[in-house]
Amino acid sequence: MNSRATSFDDLDRKIITALMANARTSFAEIGADIGLSATAVKRRVDRLRETGVITGFTATVRPSALGWRTEAYVEVYCEGAAPPRRLAEVVRNHPEITAAMTVTGGADALLHVRARDVDHFEEVLERIRTEPFIRKTISVMVLSHLLPESPEAGATHVAPE
C-alpha cells in the first residue's frame, strides 16, 4: 500500500460513492452512471485499492441476527499515561469490542462494545476493568440507532459462543 497522500478526481469520488452505497454494484452499472466503461471503472478501483483509498469490501448485517442484542459505548480512564499501543493490545483480546479509539477530553479511550445481553456486557466490562492500568469506566447503553443505515448500526462479526 502506498503511504503518500493520494489524489483522486471527481470520477474517482463518484466510484467511491457508488461502492460505499452498495459494494456489490457492478463496474458496468457504475460506468453507465458516470460515463465510463466497465474496464475503466475496474482500472480506477484497482488503483484506489493499491493506493489504500479503498481498504476493503464488507457486508453490513443486522447485529441481532448474529446474536449481538446489547450495545454500549464505554469510556475508559487510565491510571497515569497508558500508551495507545498498550490499549490496542487490551482491546484486541476482547472480541466484543468492535471499535476502539483514543479520544480527547476526560477519557483516555472510547470503546464500542456489542454483547449477547446485559449479563454478557457486564462480564465483558469486568474483564476490561481487570487491566491494572484502567482506573475506571463509564458506560452508555445504546437504546436505538437514529441513523439505522450507518456503519455503526451494523455488525462486523458473529457473537462469540
Short mmCIF file of N, CA and C in Angstrom, two decimals:
data_model
loop_
_atom_site.label_atom_id
_atom_site.label_comp_id
_atom_site.label_asym_id
_atom_site.label_seq_id
_atom_site.Cartn_x
_atom_site.Cartn_y
_atom_site.Cartn_z
N MET A 1 0.84 -1.18 0.00
CA MET A 1 0.00 0.00 0.00
C MET A 1 0.88 1.24 0.00
N ASN A 2 0.47 2.23 -0.73
CA ASN A 2 1.20 3.48 -0.84
C ASN A 2 0.87 4.37 0.35
N SER A 3 1.87 4.89 1.05
CA SER A 3 1.61 5.67 2.25
C SER A 3 1.52 7.17 1.98
N ARG A 4 1.87 7.60 0.77
CA ARG A 4 1.79 9.03 0.49
C ARG A 4 0.34 9.42 0.21
N ALA A 5 0.07 10.73 0.32
CA ALA A 5 -1.29 11.21 0.06
C ALA A 5 -1.66 10.90 -1.39
N THR A 6 -2.86 10.43 -1.58
CA THR A 6 -3.32 10.03 -2.90
C THR A 6 -4.32 11.05 -3.39
N SER A 7 -4.12 11.50 -4.61
CA SER A 7 -5.09 12.42 -5.19
C SER A 7 -6.05 11.63 -6.06
N PHE A 8 -7.27 12.06 -6.07
CA PHE A 8 -8.24 11.43 -6.95
C PHE A 8 -9.20 12.48 -7.45
N ASP A 9 -9.80 12.20 -8.59
CA ASP A 9 -10.65 13.19 -9.25
C ASP A 9 -12.12 12.94 -8.98
N ASP A 10 -12.97 13.72 -9.67
CA ASP A 10 -14.41 13.63 -9.46
C ASP A 10 -14.96 12.27 -9.86
N LEU A 11 -14.42 11.66 -10.91
CA LEU A 11 -14.88 10.31 -11.30
C LEU A 11 -14.55 9.30 -10.21
N ASP A 12 -13.35 9.41 -9.62
CA ASP A 12 -12.98 8.53 -8.51
C ASP A 12 -13.96 8.71 -7.35
N ARG A 13 -14.31 9.95 -7.05
CA ARG A 13 -15.26 10.23 -5.97
C ARG A 13 -16.62 9.58 -6.26
N LYS A 14 -17.06 9.66 -7.49
CA LYS A 14 -18.34 9.05 -7.86
C LYS A 14 -18.27 7.53 -7.73
N ILE A 15 -17.16 6.95 -8.12
CA ILE A 15 -16.99 5.49 -7.98
C ILE A 15 -17.02 5.10 -6.51
N ILE A 16 -16.28 5.84 -5.69
CA ILE A 16 -16.24 5.55 -4.26
C ILE A 16 -17.63 5.70 -3.64
N THR A 17 -18.35 6.74 -4.02
CA THR A 17 -19.70 6.96 -3.50
C THR A 17 -20.61 5.79 -3.86
N ALA A 18 -20.52 5.33 -5.12
CA ALA A 18 -21.35 4.20 -5.56
C ALA A 18 -21.00 2.94 -4.77
N LEU A 19 -19.71 2.68 -4.58
CA LEU A 19 -19.30 1.47 -3.85
C LEU A 19 -19.66 1.55 -2.38
N MET A 20 -19.60 2.74 -1.80
CA MET A 20 -19.98 2.89 -0.40
C MET A 20 -21.48 2.66 -0.22
N ALA A 21 -22.27 3.04 -1.20
CA ALA A 21 -23.72 2.83 -1.13
C ALA A 21 -24.06 1.35 -1.29
N ASN A 22 -23.31 0.67 -2.17
CA ASN A 22 -23.54 -0.75 -2.42
C ASN A 22 -22.29 -1.33 -3.06
N ALA A 23 -21.49 -2.02 -2.28
CA ALA A 23 -20.22 -2.56 -2.77
C ALA A 23 -20.42 -3.65 -3.81
N ARG A 24 -21.62 -4.14 -3.97
CA ARG A 24 -21.91 -5.18 -4.96
C ARG A 24 -22.31 -4.60 -6.32
N THR A 25 -22.36 -3.27 -6.41
CA THR A 25 -22.68 -2.65 -7.69
C THR A 25 -21.62 -3.03 -8.70
N SER A 26 -22.04 -3.46 -9.87
CA SER A 26 -21.08 -3.90 -10.88
C SER A 26 -20.34 -2.71 -11.48
N PHE A 27 -19.16 -2.99 -12.02
CA PHE A 27 -18.39 -1.94 -12.69
C PHE A 27 -19.17 -1.40 -13.88
N ALA A 28 -19.93 -2.26 -14.54
CA ALA A 28 -20.74 -1.82 -15.69
C ALA A 28 -21.82 -0.84 -15.24
N GLU A 29 -22.48 -1.14 -14.10
CA GLU A 29 -23.52 -0.23 -13.59
C GLU A 29 -22.92 1.12 -13.20
N ILE A 30 -21.80 1.08 -12.51
CA ILE A 30 -21.14 2.32 -12.10
C ILE A 30 -20.73 3.10 -13.34
N GLY A 31 -20.12 2.40 -14.29
CA GLY A 31 -19.68 3.06 -15.53
C GLY A 31 -20.82 3.72 -16.26
N ALA A 32 -21.96 3.03 -16.35
CA ALA A 32 -23.13 3.60 -17.03
C ALA A 32 -23.60 4.88 -16.34
N ASP A 33 -23.51 4.91 -15.01
CA ASP A 33 -23.95 6.08 -14.26
C ASP A 33 -23.01 7.28 -14.40
N ILE A 34 -21.71 7.00 -14.57
CA ILE A 34 -20.75 8.11 -14.57
C ILE A 34 -20.08 8.34 -15.92
N GLY A 35 -20.45 7.56 -16.94
CA GLY A 35 -19.92 7.79 -18.27
C GLY A 35 -18.57 7.15 -18.56
N LEU A 36 -18.30 5.99 -17.96
CA LEU A 36 -17.06 5.26 -18.21
C LEU A 36 -17.40 3.83 -18.58
N SER A 37 -16.46 3.15 -19.22
CA SER A 37 -16.64 1.73 -19.49
C SER A 37 -16.40 0.94 -18.20
N ALA A 38 -16.90 -0.29 -18.18
CA ALA A 38 -16.67 -1.15 -17.01
C ALA A 38 -15.18 -1.37 -16.80
N THR A 39 -14.42 -1.50 -17.88
CA THR A 39 -12.97 -1.70 -17.78
C THR A 39 -12.29 -0.49 -17.15
N ALA A 40 -12.73 0.71 -17.55
CA ALA A 40 -12.14 1.93 -16.98
C ALA A 40 -12.46 2.04 -15.49
N VAL A 41 -13.68 1.66 -15.11
CA VAL A 41 -14.05 1.68 -13.69
C VAL A 41 -13.19 0.68 -12.92
N LYS A 42 -13.02 -0.52 -13.47
CA LYS A 42 -12.20 -1.54 -12.80
C LYS A 42 -10.77 -1.05 -12.61
N ARG A 43 -10.19 -0.43 -13.63
CA ARG A 43 -8.83 0.10 -13.51
C ARG A 43 -8.74 1.12 -12.38
N ARG A 44 -9.73 1.99 -12.31
CA ARG A 44 -9.73 3.01 -11.26
C ARG A 44 -9.91 2.37 -9.87
N VAL A 45 -10.79 1.39 -9.75
CA VAL A 45 -10.99 0.71 -8.47
C VAL A 45 -9.70 0.00 -8.08
N ASP A 46 -9.05 -0.67 -9.01
CA ASP A 46 -7.78 -1.33 -8.72
C ASP A 46 -6.75 -0.33 -8.21
N ARG A 47 -6.67 0.84 -8.85
CA ARG A 47 -5.73 1.88 -8.42
C ARG A 47 -6.10 2.40 -7.03
N LEU A 48 -7.39 2.61 -6.79
CA LEU A 48 -7.83 3.09 -5.48
C LEU A 48 -7.53 2.07 -4.38
N ARG A 49 -7.60 0.79 -4.72
CA ARG A 49 -7.24 -0.25 -3.75
C ARG A 49 -5.73 -0.27 -3.52
N GLU A 50 -4.96 -0.21 -4.59
CA GLU A 50 -3.49 -0.24 -4.48
C GLU A 50 -2.95 0.92 -3.68
N THR A 51 -3.57 2.09 -3.79
CA THR A 51 -3.09 3.27 -3.08
C THR A 51 -3.68 3.40 -1.68
N GLY A 52 -4.55 2.47 -1.30
CA GLY A 52 -5.09 2.48 0.05
C GLY A 52 -6.28 3.38 0.26
N VAL A 53 -6.83 3.95 -0.81
CA VAL A 53 -8.04 4.75 -0.66
C VAL A 53 -9.20 3.83 -0.32
N ILE A 54 -9.35 2.75 -1.08
CA ILE A 54 -10.34 1.71 -0.76
C ILE A 54 -9.59 0.64 0.02
N THR A 55 -10.06 0.38 1.23
CA THR A 55 -9.35 -0.57 2.10
C THR A 55 -10.00 -1.93 2.18
N GLY A 56 -11.20 -2.08 1.62
CA GLY A 56 -11.85 -3.38 1.66
C GLY A 56 -13.32 -3.27 1.29
N PHE A 57 -13.96 -4.41 1.23
CA PHE A 57 -15.38 -4.50 0.93
C PHE A 57 -16.01 -5.41 1.98
N THR A 58 -17.13 -4.97 2.54
CA THR A 58 -17.75 -5.75 3.61
C THR A 58 -19.26 -5.83 3.42
N ALA A 59 -19.86 -6.73 4.17
CA ALA A 59 -21.31 -6.82 4.25
C ALA A 59 -21.74 -6.24 5.58
N THR A 60 -22.80 -5.47 5.58
CA THR A 60 -23.36 -4.94 6.81
C THR A 60 -24.55 -5.81 7.19
N VAL A 61 -24.53 -6.31 8.42
CA VAL A 61 -25.53 -7.27 8.87
C VAL A 61 -26.21 -6.72 10.12
N ARG A 62 -27.50 -6.97 10.25
CA ARG A 62 -28.23 -6.57 11.44
C ARG A 62 -27.60 -7.31 12.64
N PRO A 63 -27.06 -6.59 13.62
CA PRO A 63 -26.36 -7.24 14.73
C PRO A 63 -27.17 -8.28 15.47
N SER A 64 -28.45 -8.04 15.69
CA SER A 64 -29.26 -9.00 16.44
C SER A 64 -29.37 -10.34 15.71
N ALA A 65 -29.26 -10.33 14.39
CA ALA A 65 -29.30 -11.58 13.62
C ALA A 65 -28.08 -12.44 13.92
N LEU A 66 -27.02 -11.83 14.38
CA LEU A 66 -25.78 -12.55 14.69
C LEU A 66 -25.60 -12.80 16.18
N GLY A 67 -26.59 -12.45 16.97
CA GLY A 67 -26.51 -12.71 18.41
C GLY A 67 -26.12 -11.50 19.24
N TRP A 68 -25.84 -10.36 18.61
CA TRP A 68 -25.49 -9.15 19.35
C TRP A 68 -26.77 -8.37 19.63
N ARG A 69 -27.31 -8.46 20.85
CA ARG A 69 -28.56 -7.78 21.17
C ARG A 69 -28.35 -6.58 22.10
N THR A 70 -27.17 -6.45 22.65
CA THR A 70 -26.86 -5.35 23.57
C THR A 70 -25.65 -4.61 23.03
N GLU A 71 -25.72 -3.29 23.12
CA GLU A 71 -24.65 -2.45 22.57
C GLU A 71 -24.40 -1.29 23.53
N ALA A 72 -23.13 -0.92 23.67
CA ALA A 72 -22.78 0.18 24.57
C ALA A 72 -21.49 0.84 24.10
N TYR A 73 -21.31 2.05 24.57
CA TYR A 73 -20.04 2.75 24.42
C TYR A 73 -19.45 2.87 25.81
N VAL A 74 -18.17 2.59 25.93
CA VAL A 74 -17.52 2.59 27.23
C VAL A 74 -16.35 3.57 27.19
N GLU A 75 -16.43 4.58 28.06
CA GLU A 75 -15.29 5.48 28.24
C GLU A 75 -14.32 4.80 29.19
N VAL A 76 -13.03 4.81 28.83
CA VAL A 76 -12.00 4.18 29.65
C VAL A 76 -11.07 5.27 30.18
N TYR A 77 -10.88 5.25 31.49
CA TYR A 77 -9.99 6.20 32.16
C TYR A 77 -8.81 5.41 32.72
N CYS A 78 -7.61 5.81 32.35
CA CYS A 78 -6.42 5.06 32.73
C CYS A 78 -5.69 5.73 33.89
N GLU A 79 -4.96 4.90 34.61
CA GLU A 79 -4.08 5.36 35.68
C GLU A 79 -2.79 5.83 35.02
N GLY A 80 -2.45 7.10 35.18
CA GLY A 80 -1.25 7.61 34.53
C GLY A 80 -1.43 7.66 33.02
N ALA A 81 -0.34 7.56 32.32
CA ALA A 81 -0.38 7.62 30.85
C ALA A 81 -0.32 6.21 30.28
N ALA A 82 -1.42 5.76 29.74
CA ALA A 82 -1.46 4.44 29.10
C ALA A 82 -1.22 4.65 27.61
N PRO A 83 -0.14 4.10 27.10
CA PRO A 83 0.17 4.31 25.68
C PRO A 83 -0.88 3.65 24.78
N PRO A 84 -1.23 4.29 23.68
CA PRO A 84 -2.22 3.71 22.76
C PRO A 84 -1.88 2.28 22.34
N ARG A 85 -0.60 1.97 22.20
CA ARG A 85 -0.20 0.61 21.82
C ARG A 85 -0.66 -0.40 22.86
N ARG A 86 -0.55 -0.06 24.14
CA ARG A 86 -0.98 -0.97 25.22
C ARG A 86 -2.50 -1.10 25.23
N LEU A 87 -3.20 0.01 25.03
CA LEU A 87 -4.66 -0.05 24.95
C LEU A 87 -5.09 -0.93 23.78
N ALA A 88 -4.41 -0.82 22.66
CA ALA A 88 -4.74 -1.63 21.48
C ALA A 88 -4.56 -3.11 21.78
N GLU A 89 -3.52 -3.47 22.51
CA GLU A 89 -3.30 -4.87 22.89
C GLU A 89 -4.46 -5.40 23.72
N VAL A 90 -4.94 -4.58 24.64
CA VAL A 90 -6.02 -4.98 25.52
C VAL A 90 -7.31 -5.20 24.72
N VAL A 91 -7.66 -4.25 23.89
CA VAL A 91 -8.95 -4.35 23.19
C VAL A 91 -8.96 -5.49 22.17
N ARG A 92 -7.81 -5.85 21.65
CA ARG A 92 -7.75 -6.99 20.71
C ARG A 92 -8.09 -8.31 21.41
N ASN A 93 -7.96 -8.35 22.72
CA ASN A 93 -8.26 -9.58 23.47
C ASN A 93 -9.74 -9.74 23.79
N HIS A 94 -10.56 -8.81 23.35
CA HIS A 94 -11.99 -8.85 23.64
C HIS A 94 -12.76 -8.79 22.32
N PRO A 95 -13.25 -9.94 21.84
CA PRO A 95 -13.96 -9.93 20.55
C PRO A 95 -15.24 -9.10 20.57
N GLU A 96 -15.74 -8.80 21.74
CA GLU A 96 -16.96 -8.00 21.85
C GLU A 96 -16.71 -6.51 21.57
N ILE A 97 -15.45 -6.09 21.60
CA ILE A 97 -15.13 -4.70 21.30
C ILE A 97 -15.00 -4.58 19.79
N THR A 98 -15.95 -3.85 19.19
CA THR A 98 -15.99 -3.76 17.73
C THR A 98 -15.27 -2.53 17.20
N ALA A 99 -15.01 -1.56 18.06
CA ALA A 99 -14.24 -0.38 17.67
C ALA A 99 -13.64 0.21 18.93
N ALA A 100 -12.48 0.80 18.77
CA ALA A 100 -11.81 1.42 19.92
C ALA A 100 -10.94 2.55 19.41
N MET A 101 -10.94 3.64 20.15
CA MET A 101 -10.13 4.78 19.75
C MET A 101 -9.69 5.60 20.96
N THR A 102 -8.54 6.23 20.84
CA THR A 102 -8.16 7.20 21.86
C THR A 102 -8.92 8.48 21.54
N VAL A 103 -9.20 9.26 22.59
CA VAL A 103 -10.04 10.44 22.41
C VAL A 103 -9.51 11.62 23.23
N THR A 104 -10.00 12.79 22.88
CA THR A 104 -9.70 13.98 23.69
C THR A 104 -10.74 14.06 24.79
N GLY A 105 -10.51 14.93 25.75
CA GLY A 105 -11.47 15.09 26.85
C GLY A 105 -10.99 14.34 28.06
N GLY A 106 -11.91 14.03 28.94
CA GLY A 106 -11.56 13.38 30.20
C GLY A 106 -11.14 11.94 30.05
N ALA A 107 -11.81 11.20 29.18
CA ALA A 107 -11.50 9.78 29.00
C ALA A 107 -10.24 9.61 28.16
N ASP A 108 -9.58 8.48 28.34
CA ASP A 108 -8.40 8.16 27.54
C ASP A 108 -8.77 7.41 26.27
N ALA A 109 -9.85 6.63 26.34
CA ALA A 109 -10.27 5.85 25.18
C ALA A 109 -11.77 5.68 25.19
N LEU A 110 -12.31 5.36 24.01
CA LEU A 110 -13.73 5.07 23.86
C LEU A 110 -13.86 3.74 23.15
N LEU A 111 -14.64 2.84 23.74
CA LEU A 111 -14.82 1.50 23.19
C LEU A 111 -16.26 1.32 22.74
N HIS A 112 -16.45 0.70 21.61
CA HIS A 112 -17.79 0.31 21.15
C HIS A 112 -17.90 -1.18 21.41
N VAL A 113 -18.84 -1.57 22.26
CA VAL A 113 -18.97 -2.95 22.71
C VAL A 113 -20.32 -3.50 22.28
N ARG A 114 -20.30 -4.73 21.75
CA ARG A 114 -21.54 -5.46 21.45
C ARG A 114 -21.51 -6.75 22.26
N ALA A 115 -22.66 -7.11 22.81
CA ALA A 115 -22.76 -8.31 23.64
C ALA A 115 -24.09 -9.00 23.37
N ARG A 116 -24.17 -10.26 23.81
CA ARG A 116 -25.40 -11.02 23.61
C ARG A 116 -26.56 -10.40 24.40
N ASP A 117 -26.27 -9.99 25.64
CA ASP A 117 -27.30 -9.45 26.52
C ASP A 117 -26.60 -8.63 27.60
N VAL A 118 -27.36 -8.11 28.55
CA VAL A 118 -26.78 -7.27 29.60
C VAL A 118 -25.82 -8.07 30.47
N ASP A 119 -26.14 -9.32 30.79
CA ASP A 119 -25.23 -10.13 31.60
C ASP A 119 -23.89 -10.31 30.90
N HIS A 120 -23.92 -10.57 29.61
CA HIS A 120 -22.69 -10.73 28.84
C HIS A 120 -21.92 -9.40 28.82
N PHE A 121 -22.64 -8.28 28.63
CA PHE A 121 -21.97 -6.98 28.65
C PHE A 121 -21.28 -6.75 29.98
N GLU A 122 -21.96 -7.09 31.07
CA GLU A 122 -21.37 -6.90 32.40
C GLU A 122 -20.10 -7.74 32.55
N GLU A 123 -20.12 -8.95 32.03
CA GLU A 123 -18.93 -9.82 32.08
C GLU A 123 -17.79 -9.21 31.27
N VAL A 124 -18.09 -8.67 30.11
CA VAL A 124 -17.07 -8.01 29.27
C VAL A 124 -16.50 -6.82 30.02
N LEU A 125 -17.36 -6.02 30.60
CA LEU A 125 -16.92 -4.84 31.34
C LEU A 125 -16.00 -5.22 32.50
N GLU A 126 -16.34 -6.28 33.20
CA GLU A 126 -15.49 -6.74 34.30
C GLU A 126 -14.13 -7.21 33.78
N ARG A 127 -14.10 -7.89 32.63
CA ARG A 127 -12.82 -8.31 32.05
C ARG A 127 -11.97 -7.10 31.69
N ILE A 128 -12.59 -6.07 31.13
CA ILE A 128 -11.86 -4.85 30.77
C ILE A 128 -11.29 -4.21 32.02
N ARG A 129 -12.09 -4.16 33.08
CA ARG A 129 -11.68 -3.50 34.33
C ARG A 129 -10.57 -4.23 35.07
N THR A 130 -10.29 -5.48 34.73
CA THR A 130 -9.21 -6.20 35.41
C THR A 130 -7.83 -5.73 34.97
N GLU A 131 -7.76 -4.99 33.88
CA GLU A 131 -6.45 -4.49 33.44
C GLU A 131 -5.90 -3.54 34.51
N PRO A 132 -4.65 -3.74 34.93
CA PRO A 132 -4.13 -2.98 36.07
C PRO A 132 -4.05 -1.47 35.85
N PHE A 133 -3.96 -1.01 34.62
CA PHE A 133 -3.82 0.42 34.37
C PHE A 133 -5.16 1.12 34.15
N ILE A 134 -6.26 0.39 34.17
CA ILE A 134 -7.57 1.01 33.98
C ILE A 134 -8.12 1.42 35.34
N ARG A 135 -8.32 2.73 35.49
CA ARG A 135 -8.78 3.30 36.75
C ARG A 135 -10.29 3.21 36.90
N LYS A 136 -11.03 3.53 35.81
CA LYS A 136 -12.49 3.44 35.87
C LYS A 136 -13.04 3.42 34.45
N THR A 137 -14.30 3.04 34.37
CA THR A 137 -15.02 3.07 33.09
C THR A 137 -16.37 3.72 33.32
N ILE A 138 -16.88 4.33 32.28
CA ILE A 138 -18.24 4.86 32.28
C ILE A 138 -18.91 4.33 31.03
N SER A 139 -20.06 3.67 31.23
CA SER A 139 -20.75 3.03 30.12
C SER A 139 -22.04 3.76 29.77
N VAL A 140 -22.33 3.76 28.48
CA VAL A 140 -23.58 4.32 27.97
C VAL A 140 -24.20 3.26 27.06
N MET A 141 -25.37 2.76 27.43
CA MET A 141 -26.04 1.73 26.64
C MET A 141 -26.76 2.39 25.46
N VAL A 142 -26.72 1.74 24.31
CA VAL A 142 -27.42 2.21 23.12
C VAL A 142 -28.85 1.67 23.18
N LEU A 143 -29.82 2.56 23.03
CA LEU A 143 -31.22 2.16 23.02
C LEU A 143 -31.70 1.92 21.59
N SER A 144 -31.37 2.85 20.69
CA SER A 144 -31.75 2.69 19.29
C SER A 144 -30.82 3.52 18.43
N HIS A 145 -30.75 3.17 17.16
CA HIS A 145 -29.93 3.91 16.20
C HIS A 145 -30.82 4.89 15.45
N LEU A 146 -30.47 6.15 15.52
CA LEU A 146 -31.24 7.17 14.83
C LEU A 146 -30.92 7.19 13.33
N LEU A 147 -29.76 6.68 12.97
CA LEU A 147 -29.37 6.52 11.57
C LEU A 147 -29.13 5.03 11.32
N PRO A 148 -30.20 4.25 11.13
CA PRO A 148 -30.06 2.80 11.06
C PRO A 148 -29.22 2.29 9.88
N GLU A 149 -29.00 3.11 8.87
CA GLU A 149 -28.20 2.68 7.72
C GLU A 149 -26.71 2.99 7.90
N SER A 150 -26.34 3.61 9.03
CA SER A 150 -24.94 3.95 9.25
C SER A 150 -24.12 2.70 9.54
N PRO A 151 -22.82 2.74 9.24
CA PRO A 151 -21.98 1.58 9.53
C PRO A 151 -22.00 1.19 11.01
N GLU A 152 -22.15 2.15 11.89
CA GLU A 152 -22.17 1.86 13.32
C GLU A 152 -23.36 1.00 13.71
N ALA A 153 -24.43 1.03 12.91
CA ALA A 153 -25.62 0.25 13.22
C ALA A 153 -25.48 -1.21 12.80
N GLY A 154 -24.47 -1.52 11.99
CA GLY A 154 -24.27 -2.88 11.51
C GLY A 154 -23.25 -3.64 12.30
N ALA A 155 -23.19 -4.94 12.11
CA ALA A 155 -22.23 -5.80 12.81
C ALA A 155 -21.11 -6.20 11.86
N THR A 156 -19.95 -6.40 12.42
CA THR A 156 -18.80 -6.80 11.60
C THR A 156 -18.40 -8.25 11.81
N HIS A 157 -18.89 -8.90 12.87
CA HIS A 157 -18.58 -10.31 13.09
C HIS A 157 -19.62 -10.96 14.00
N VAL A 158 -19.64 -12.26 13.99
CA VAL A 158 -20.62 -13.03 14.75
C VAL A 158 -20.27 -13.02 16.22
N ALA A 159 -21.29 -13.00 17.08
CA ALA A 159 -21.08 -13.02 18.53
C ALA A 159 -20.37 -14.30 18.94
N PRO A 160 -19.43 -14.20 19.89
CA PRO A 160 -18.75 -15.42 20.35
C PRO A 160 -19.71 -16.30 21.14
N GLU A 161 -19.42 -17.58 21.13
CA GLU A 161 -20.28 -18.55 21.86
C GLU A 161 -20.18 -18.35 23.35
#
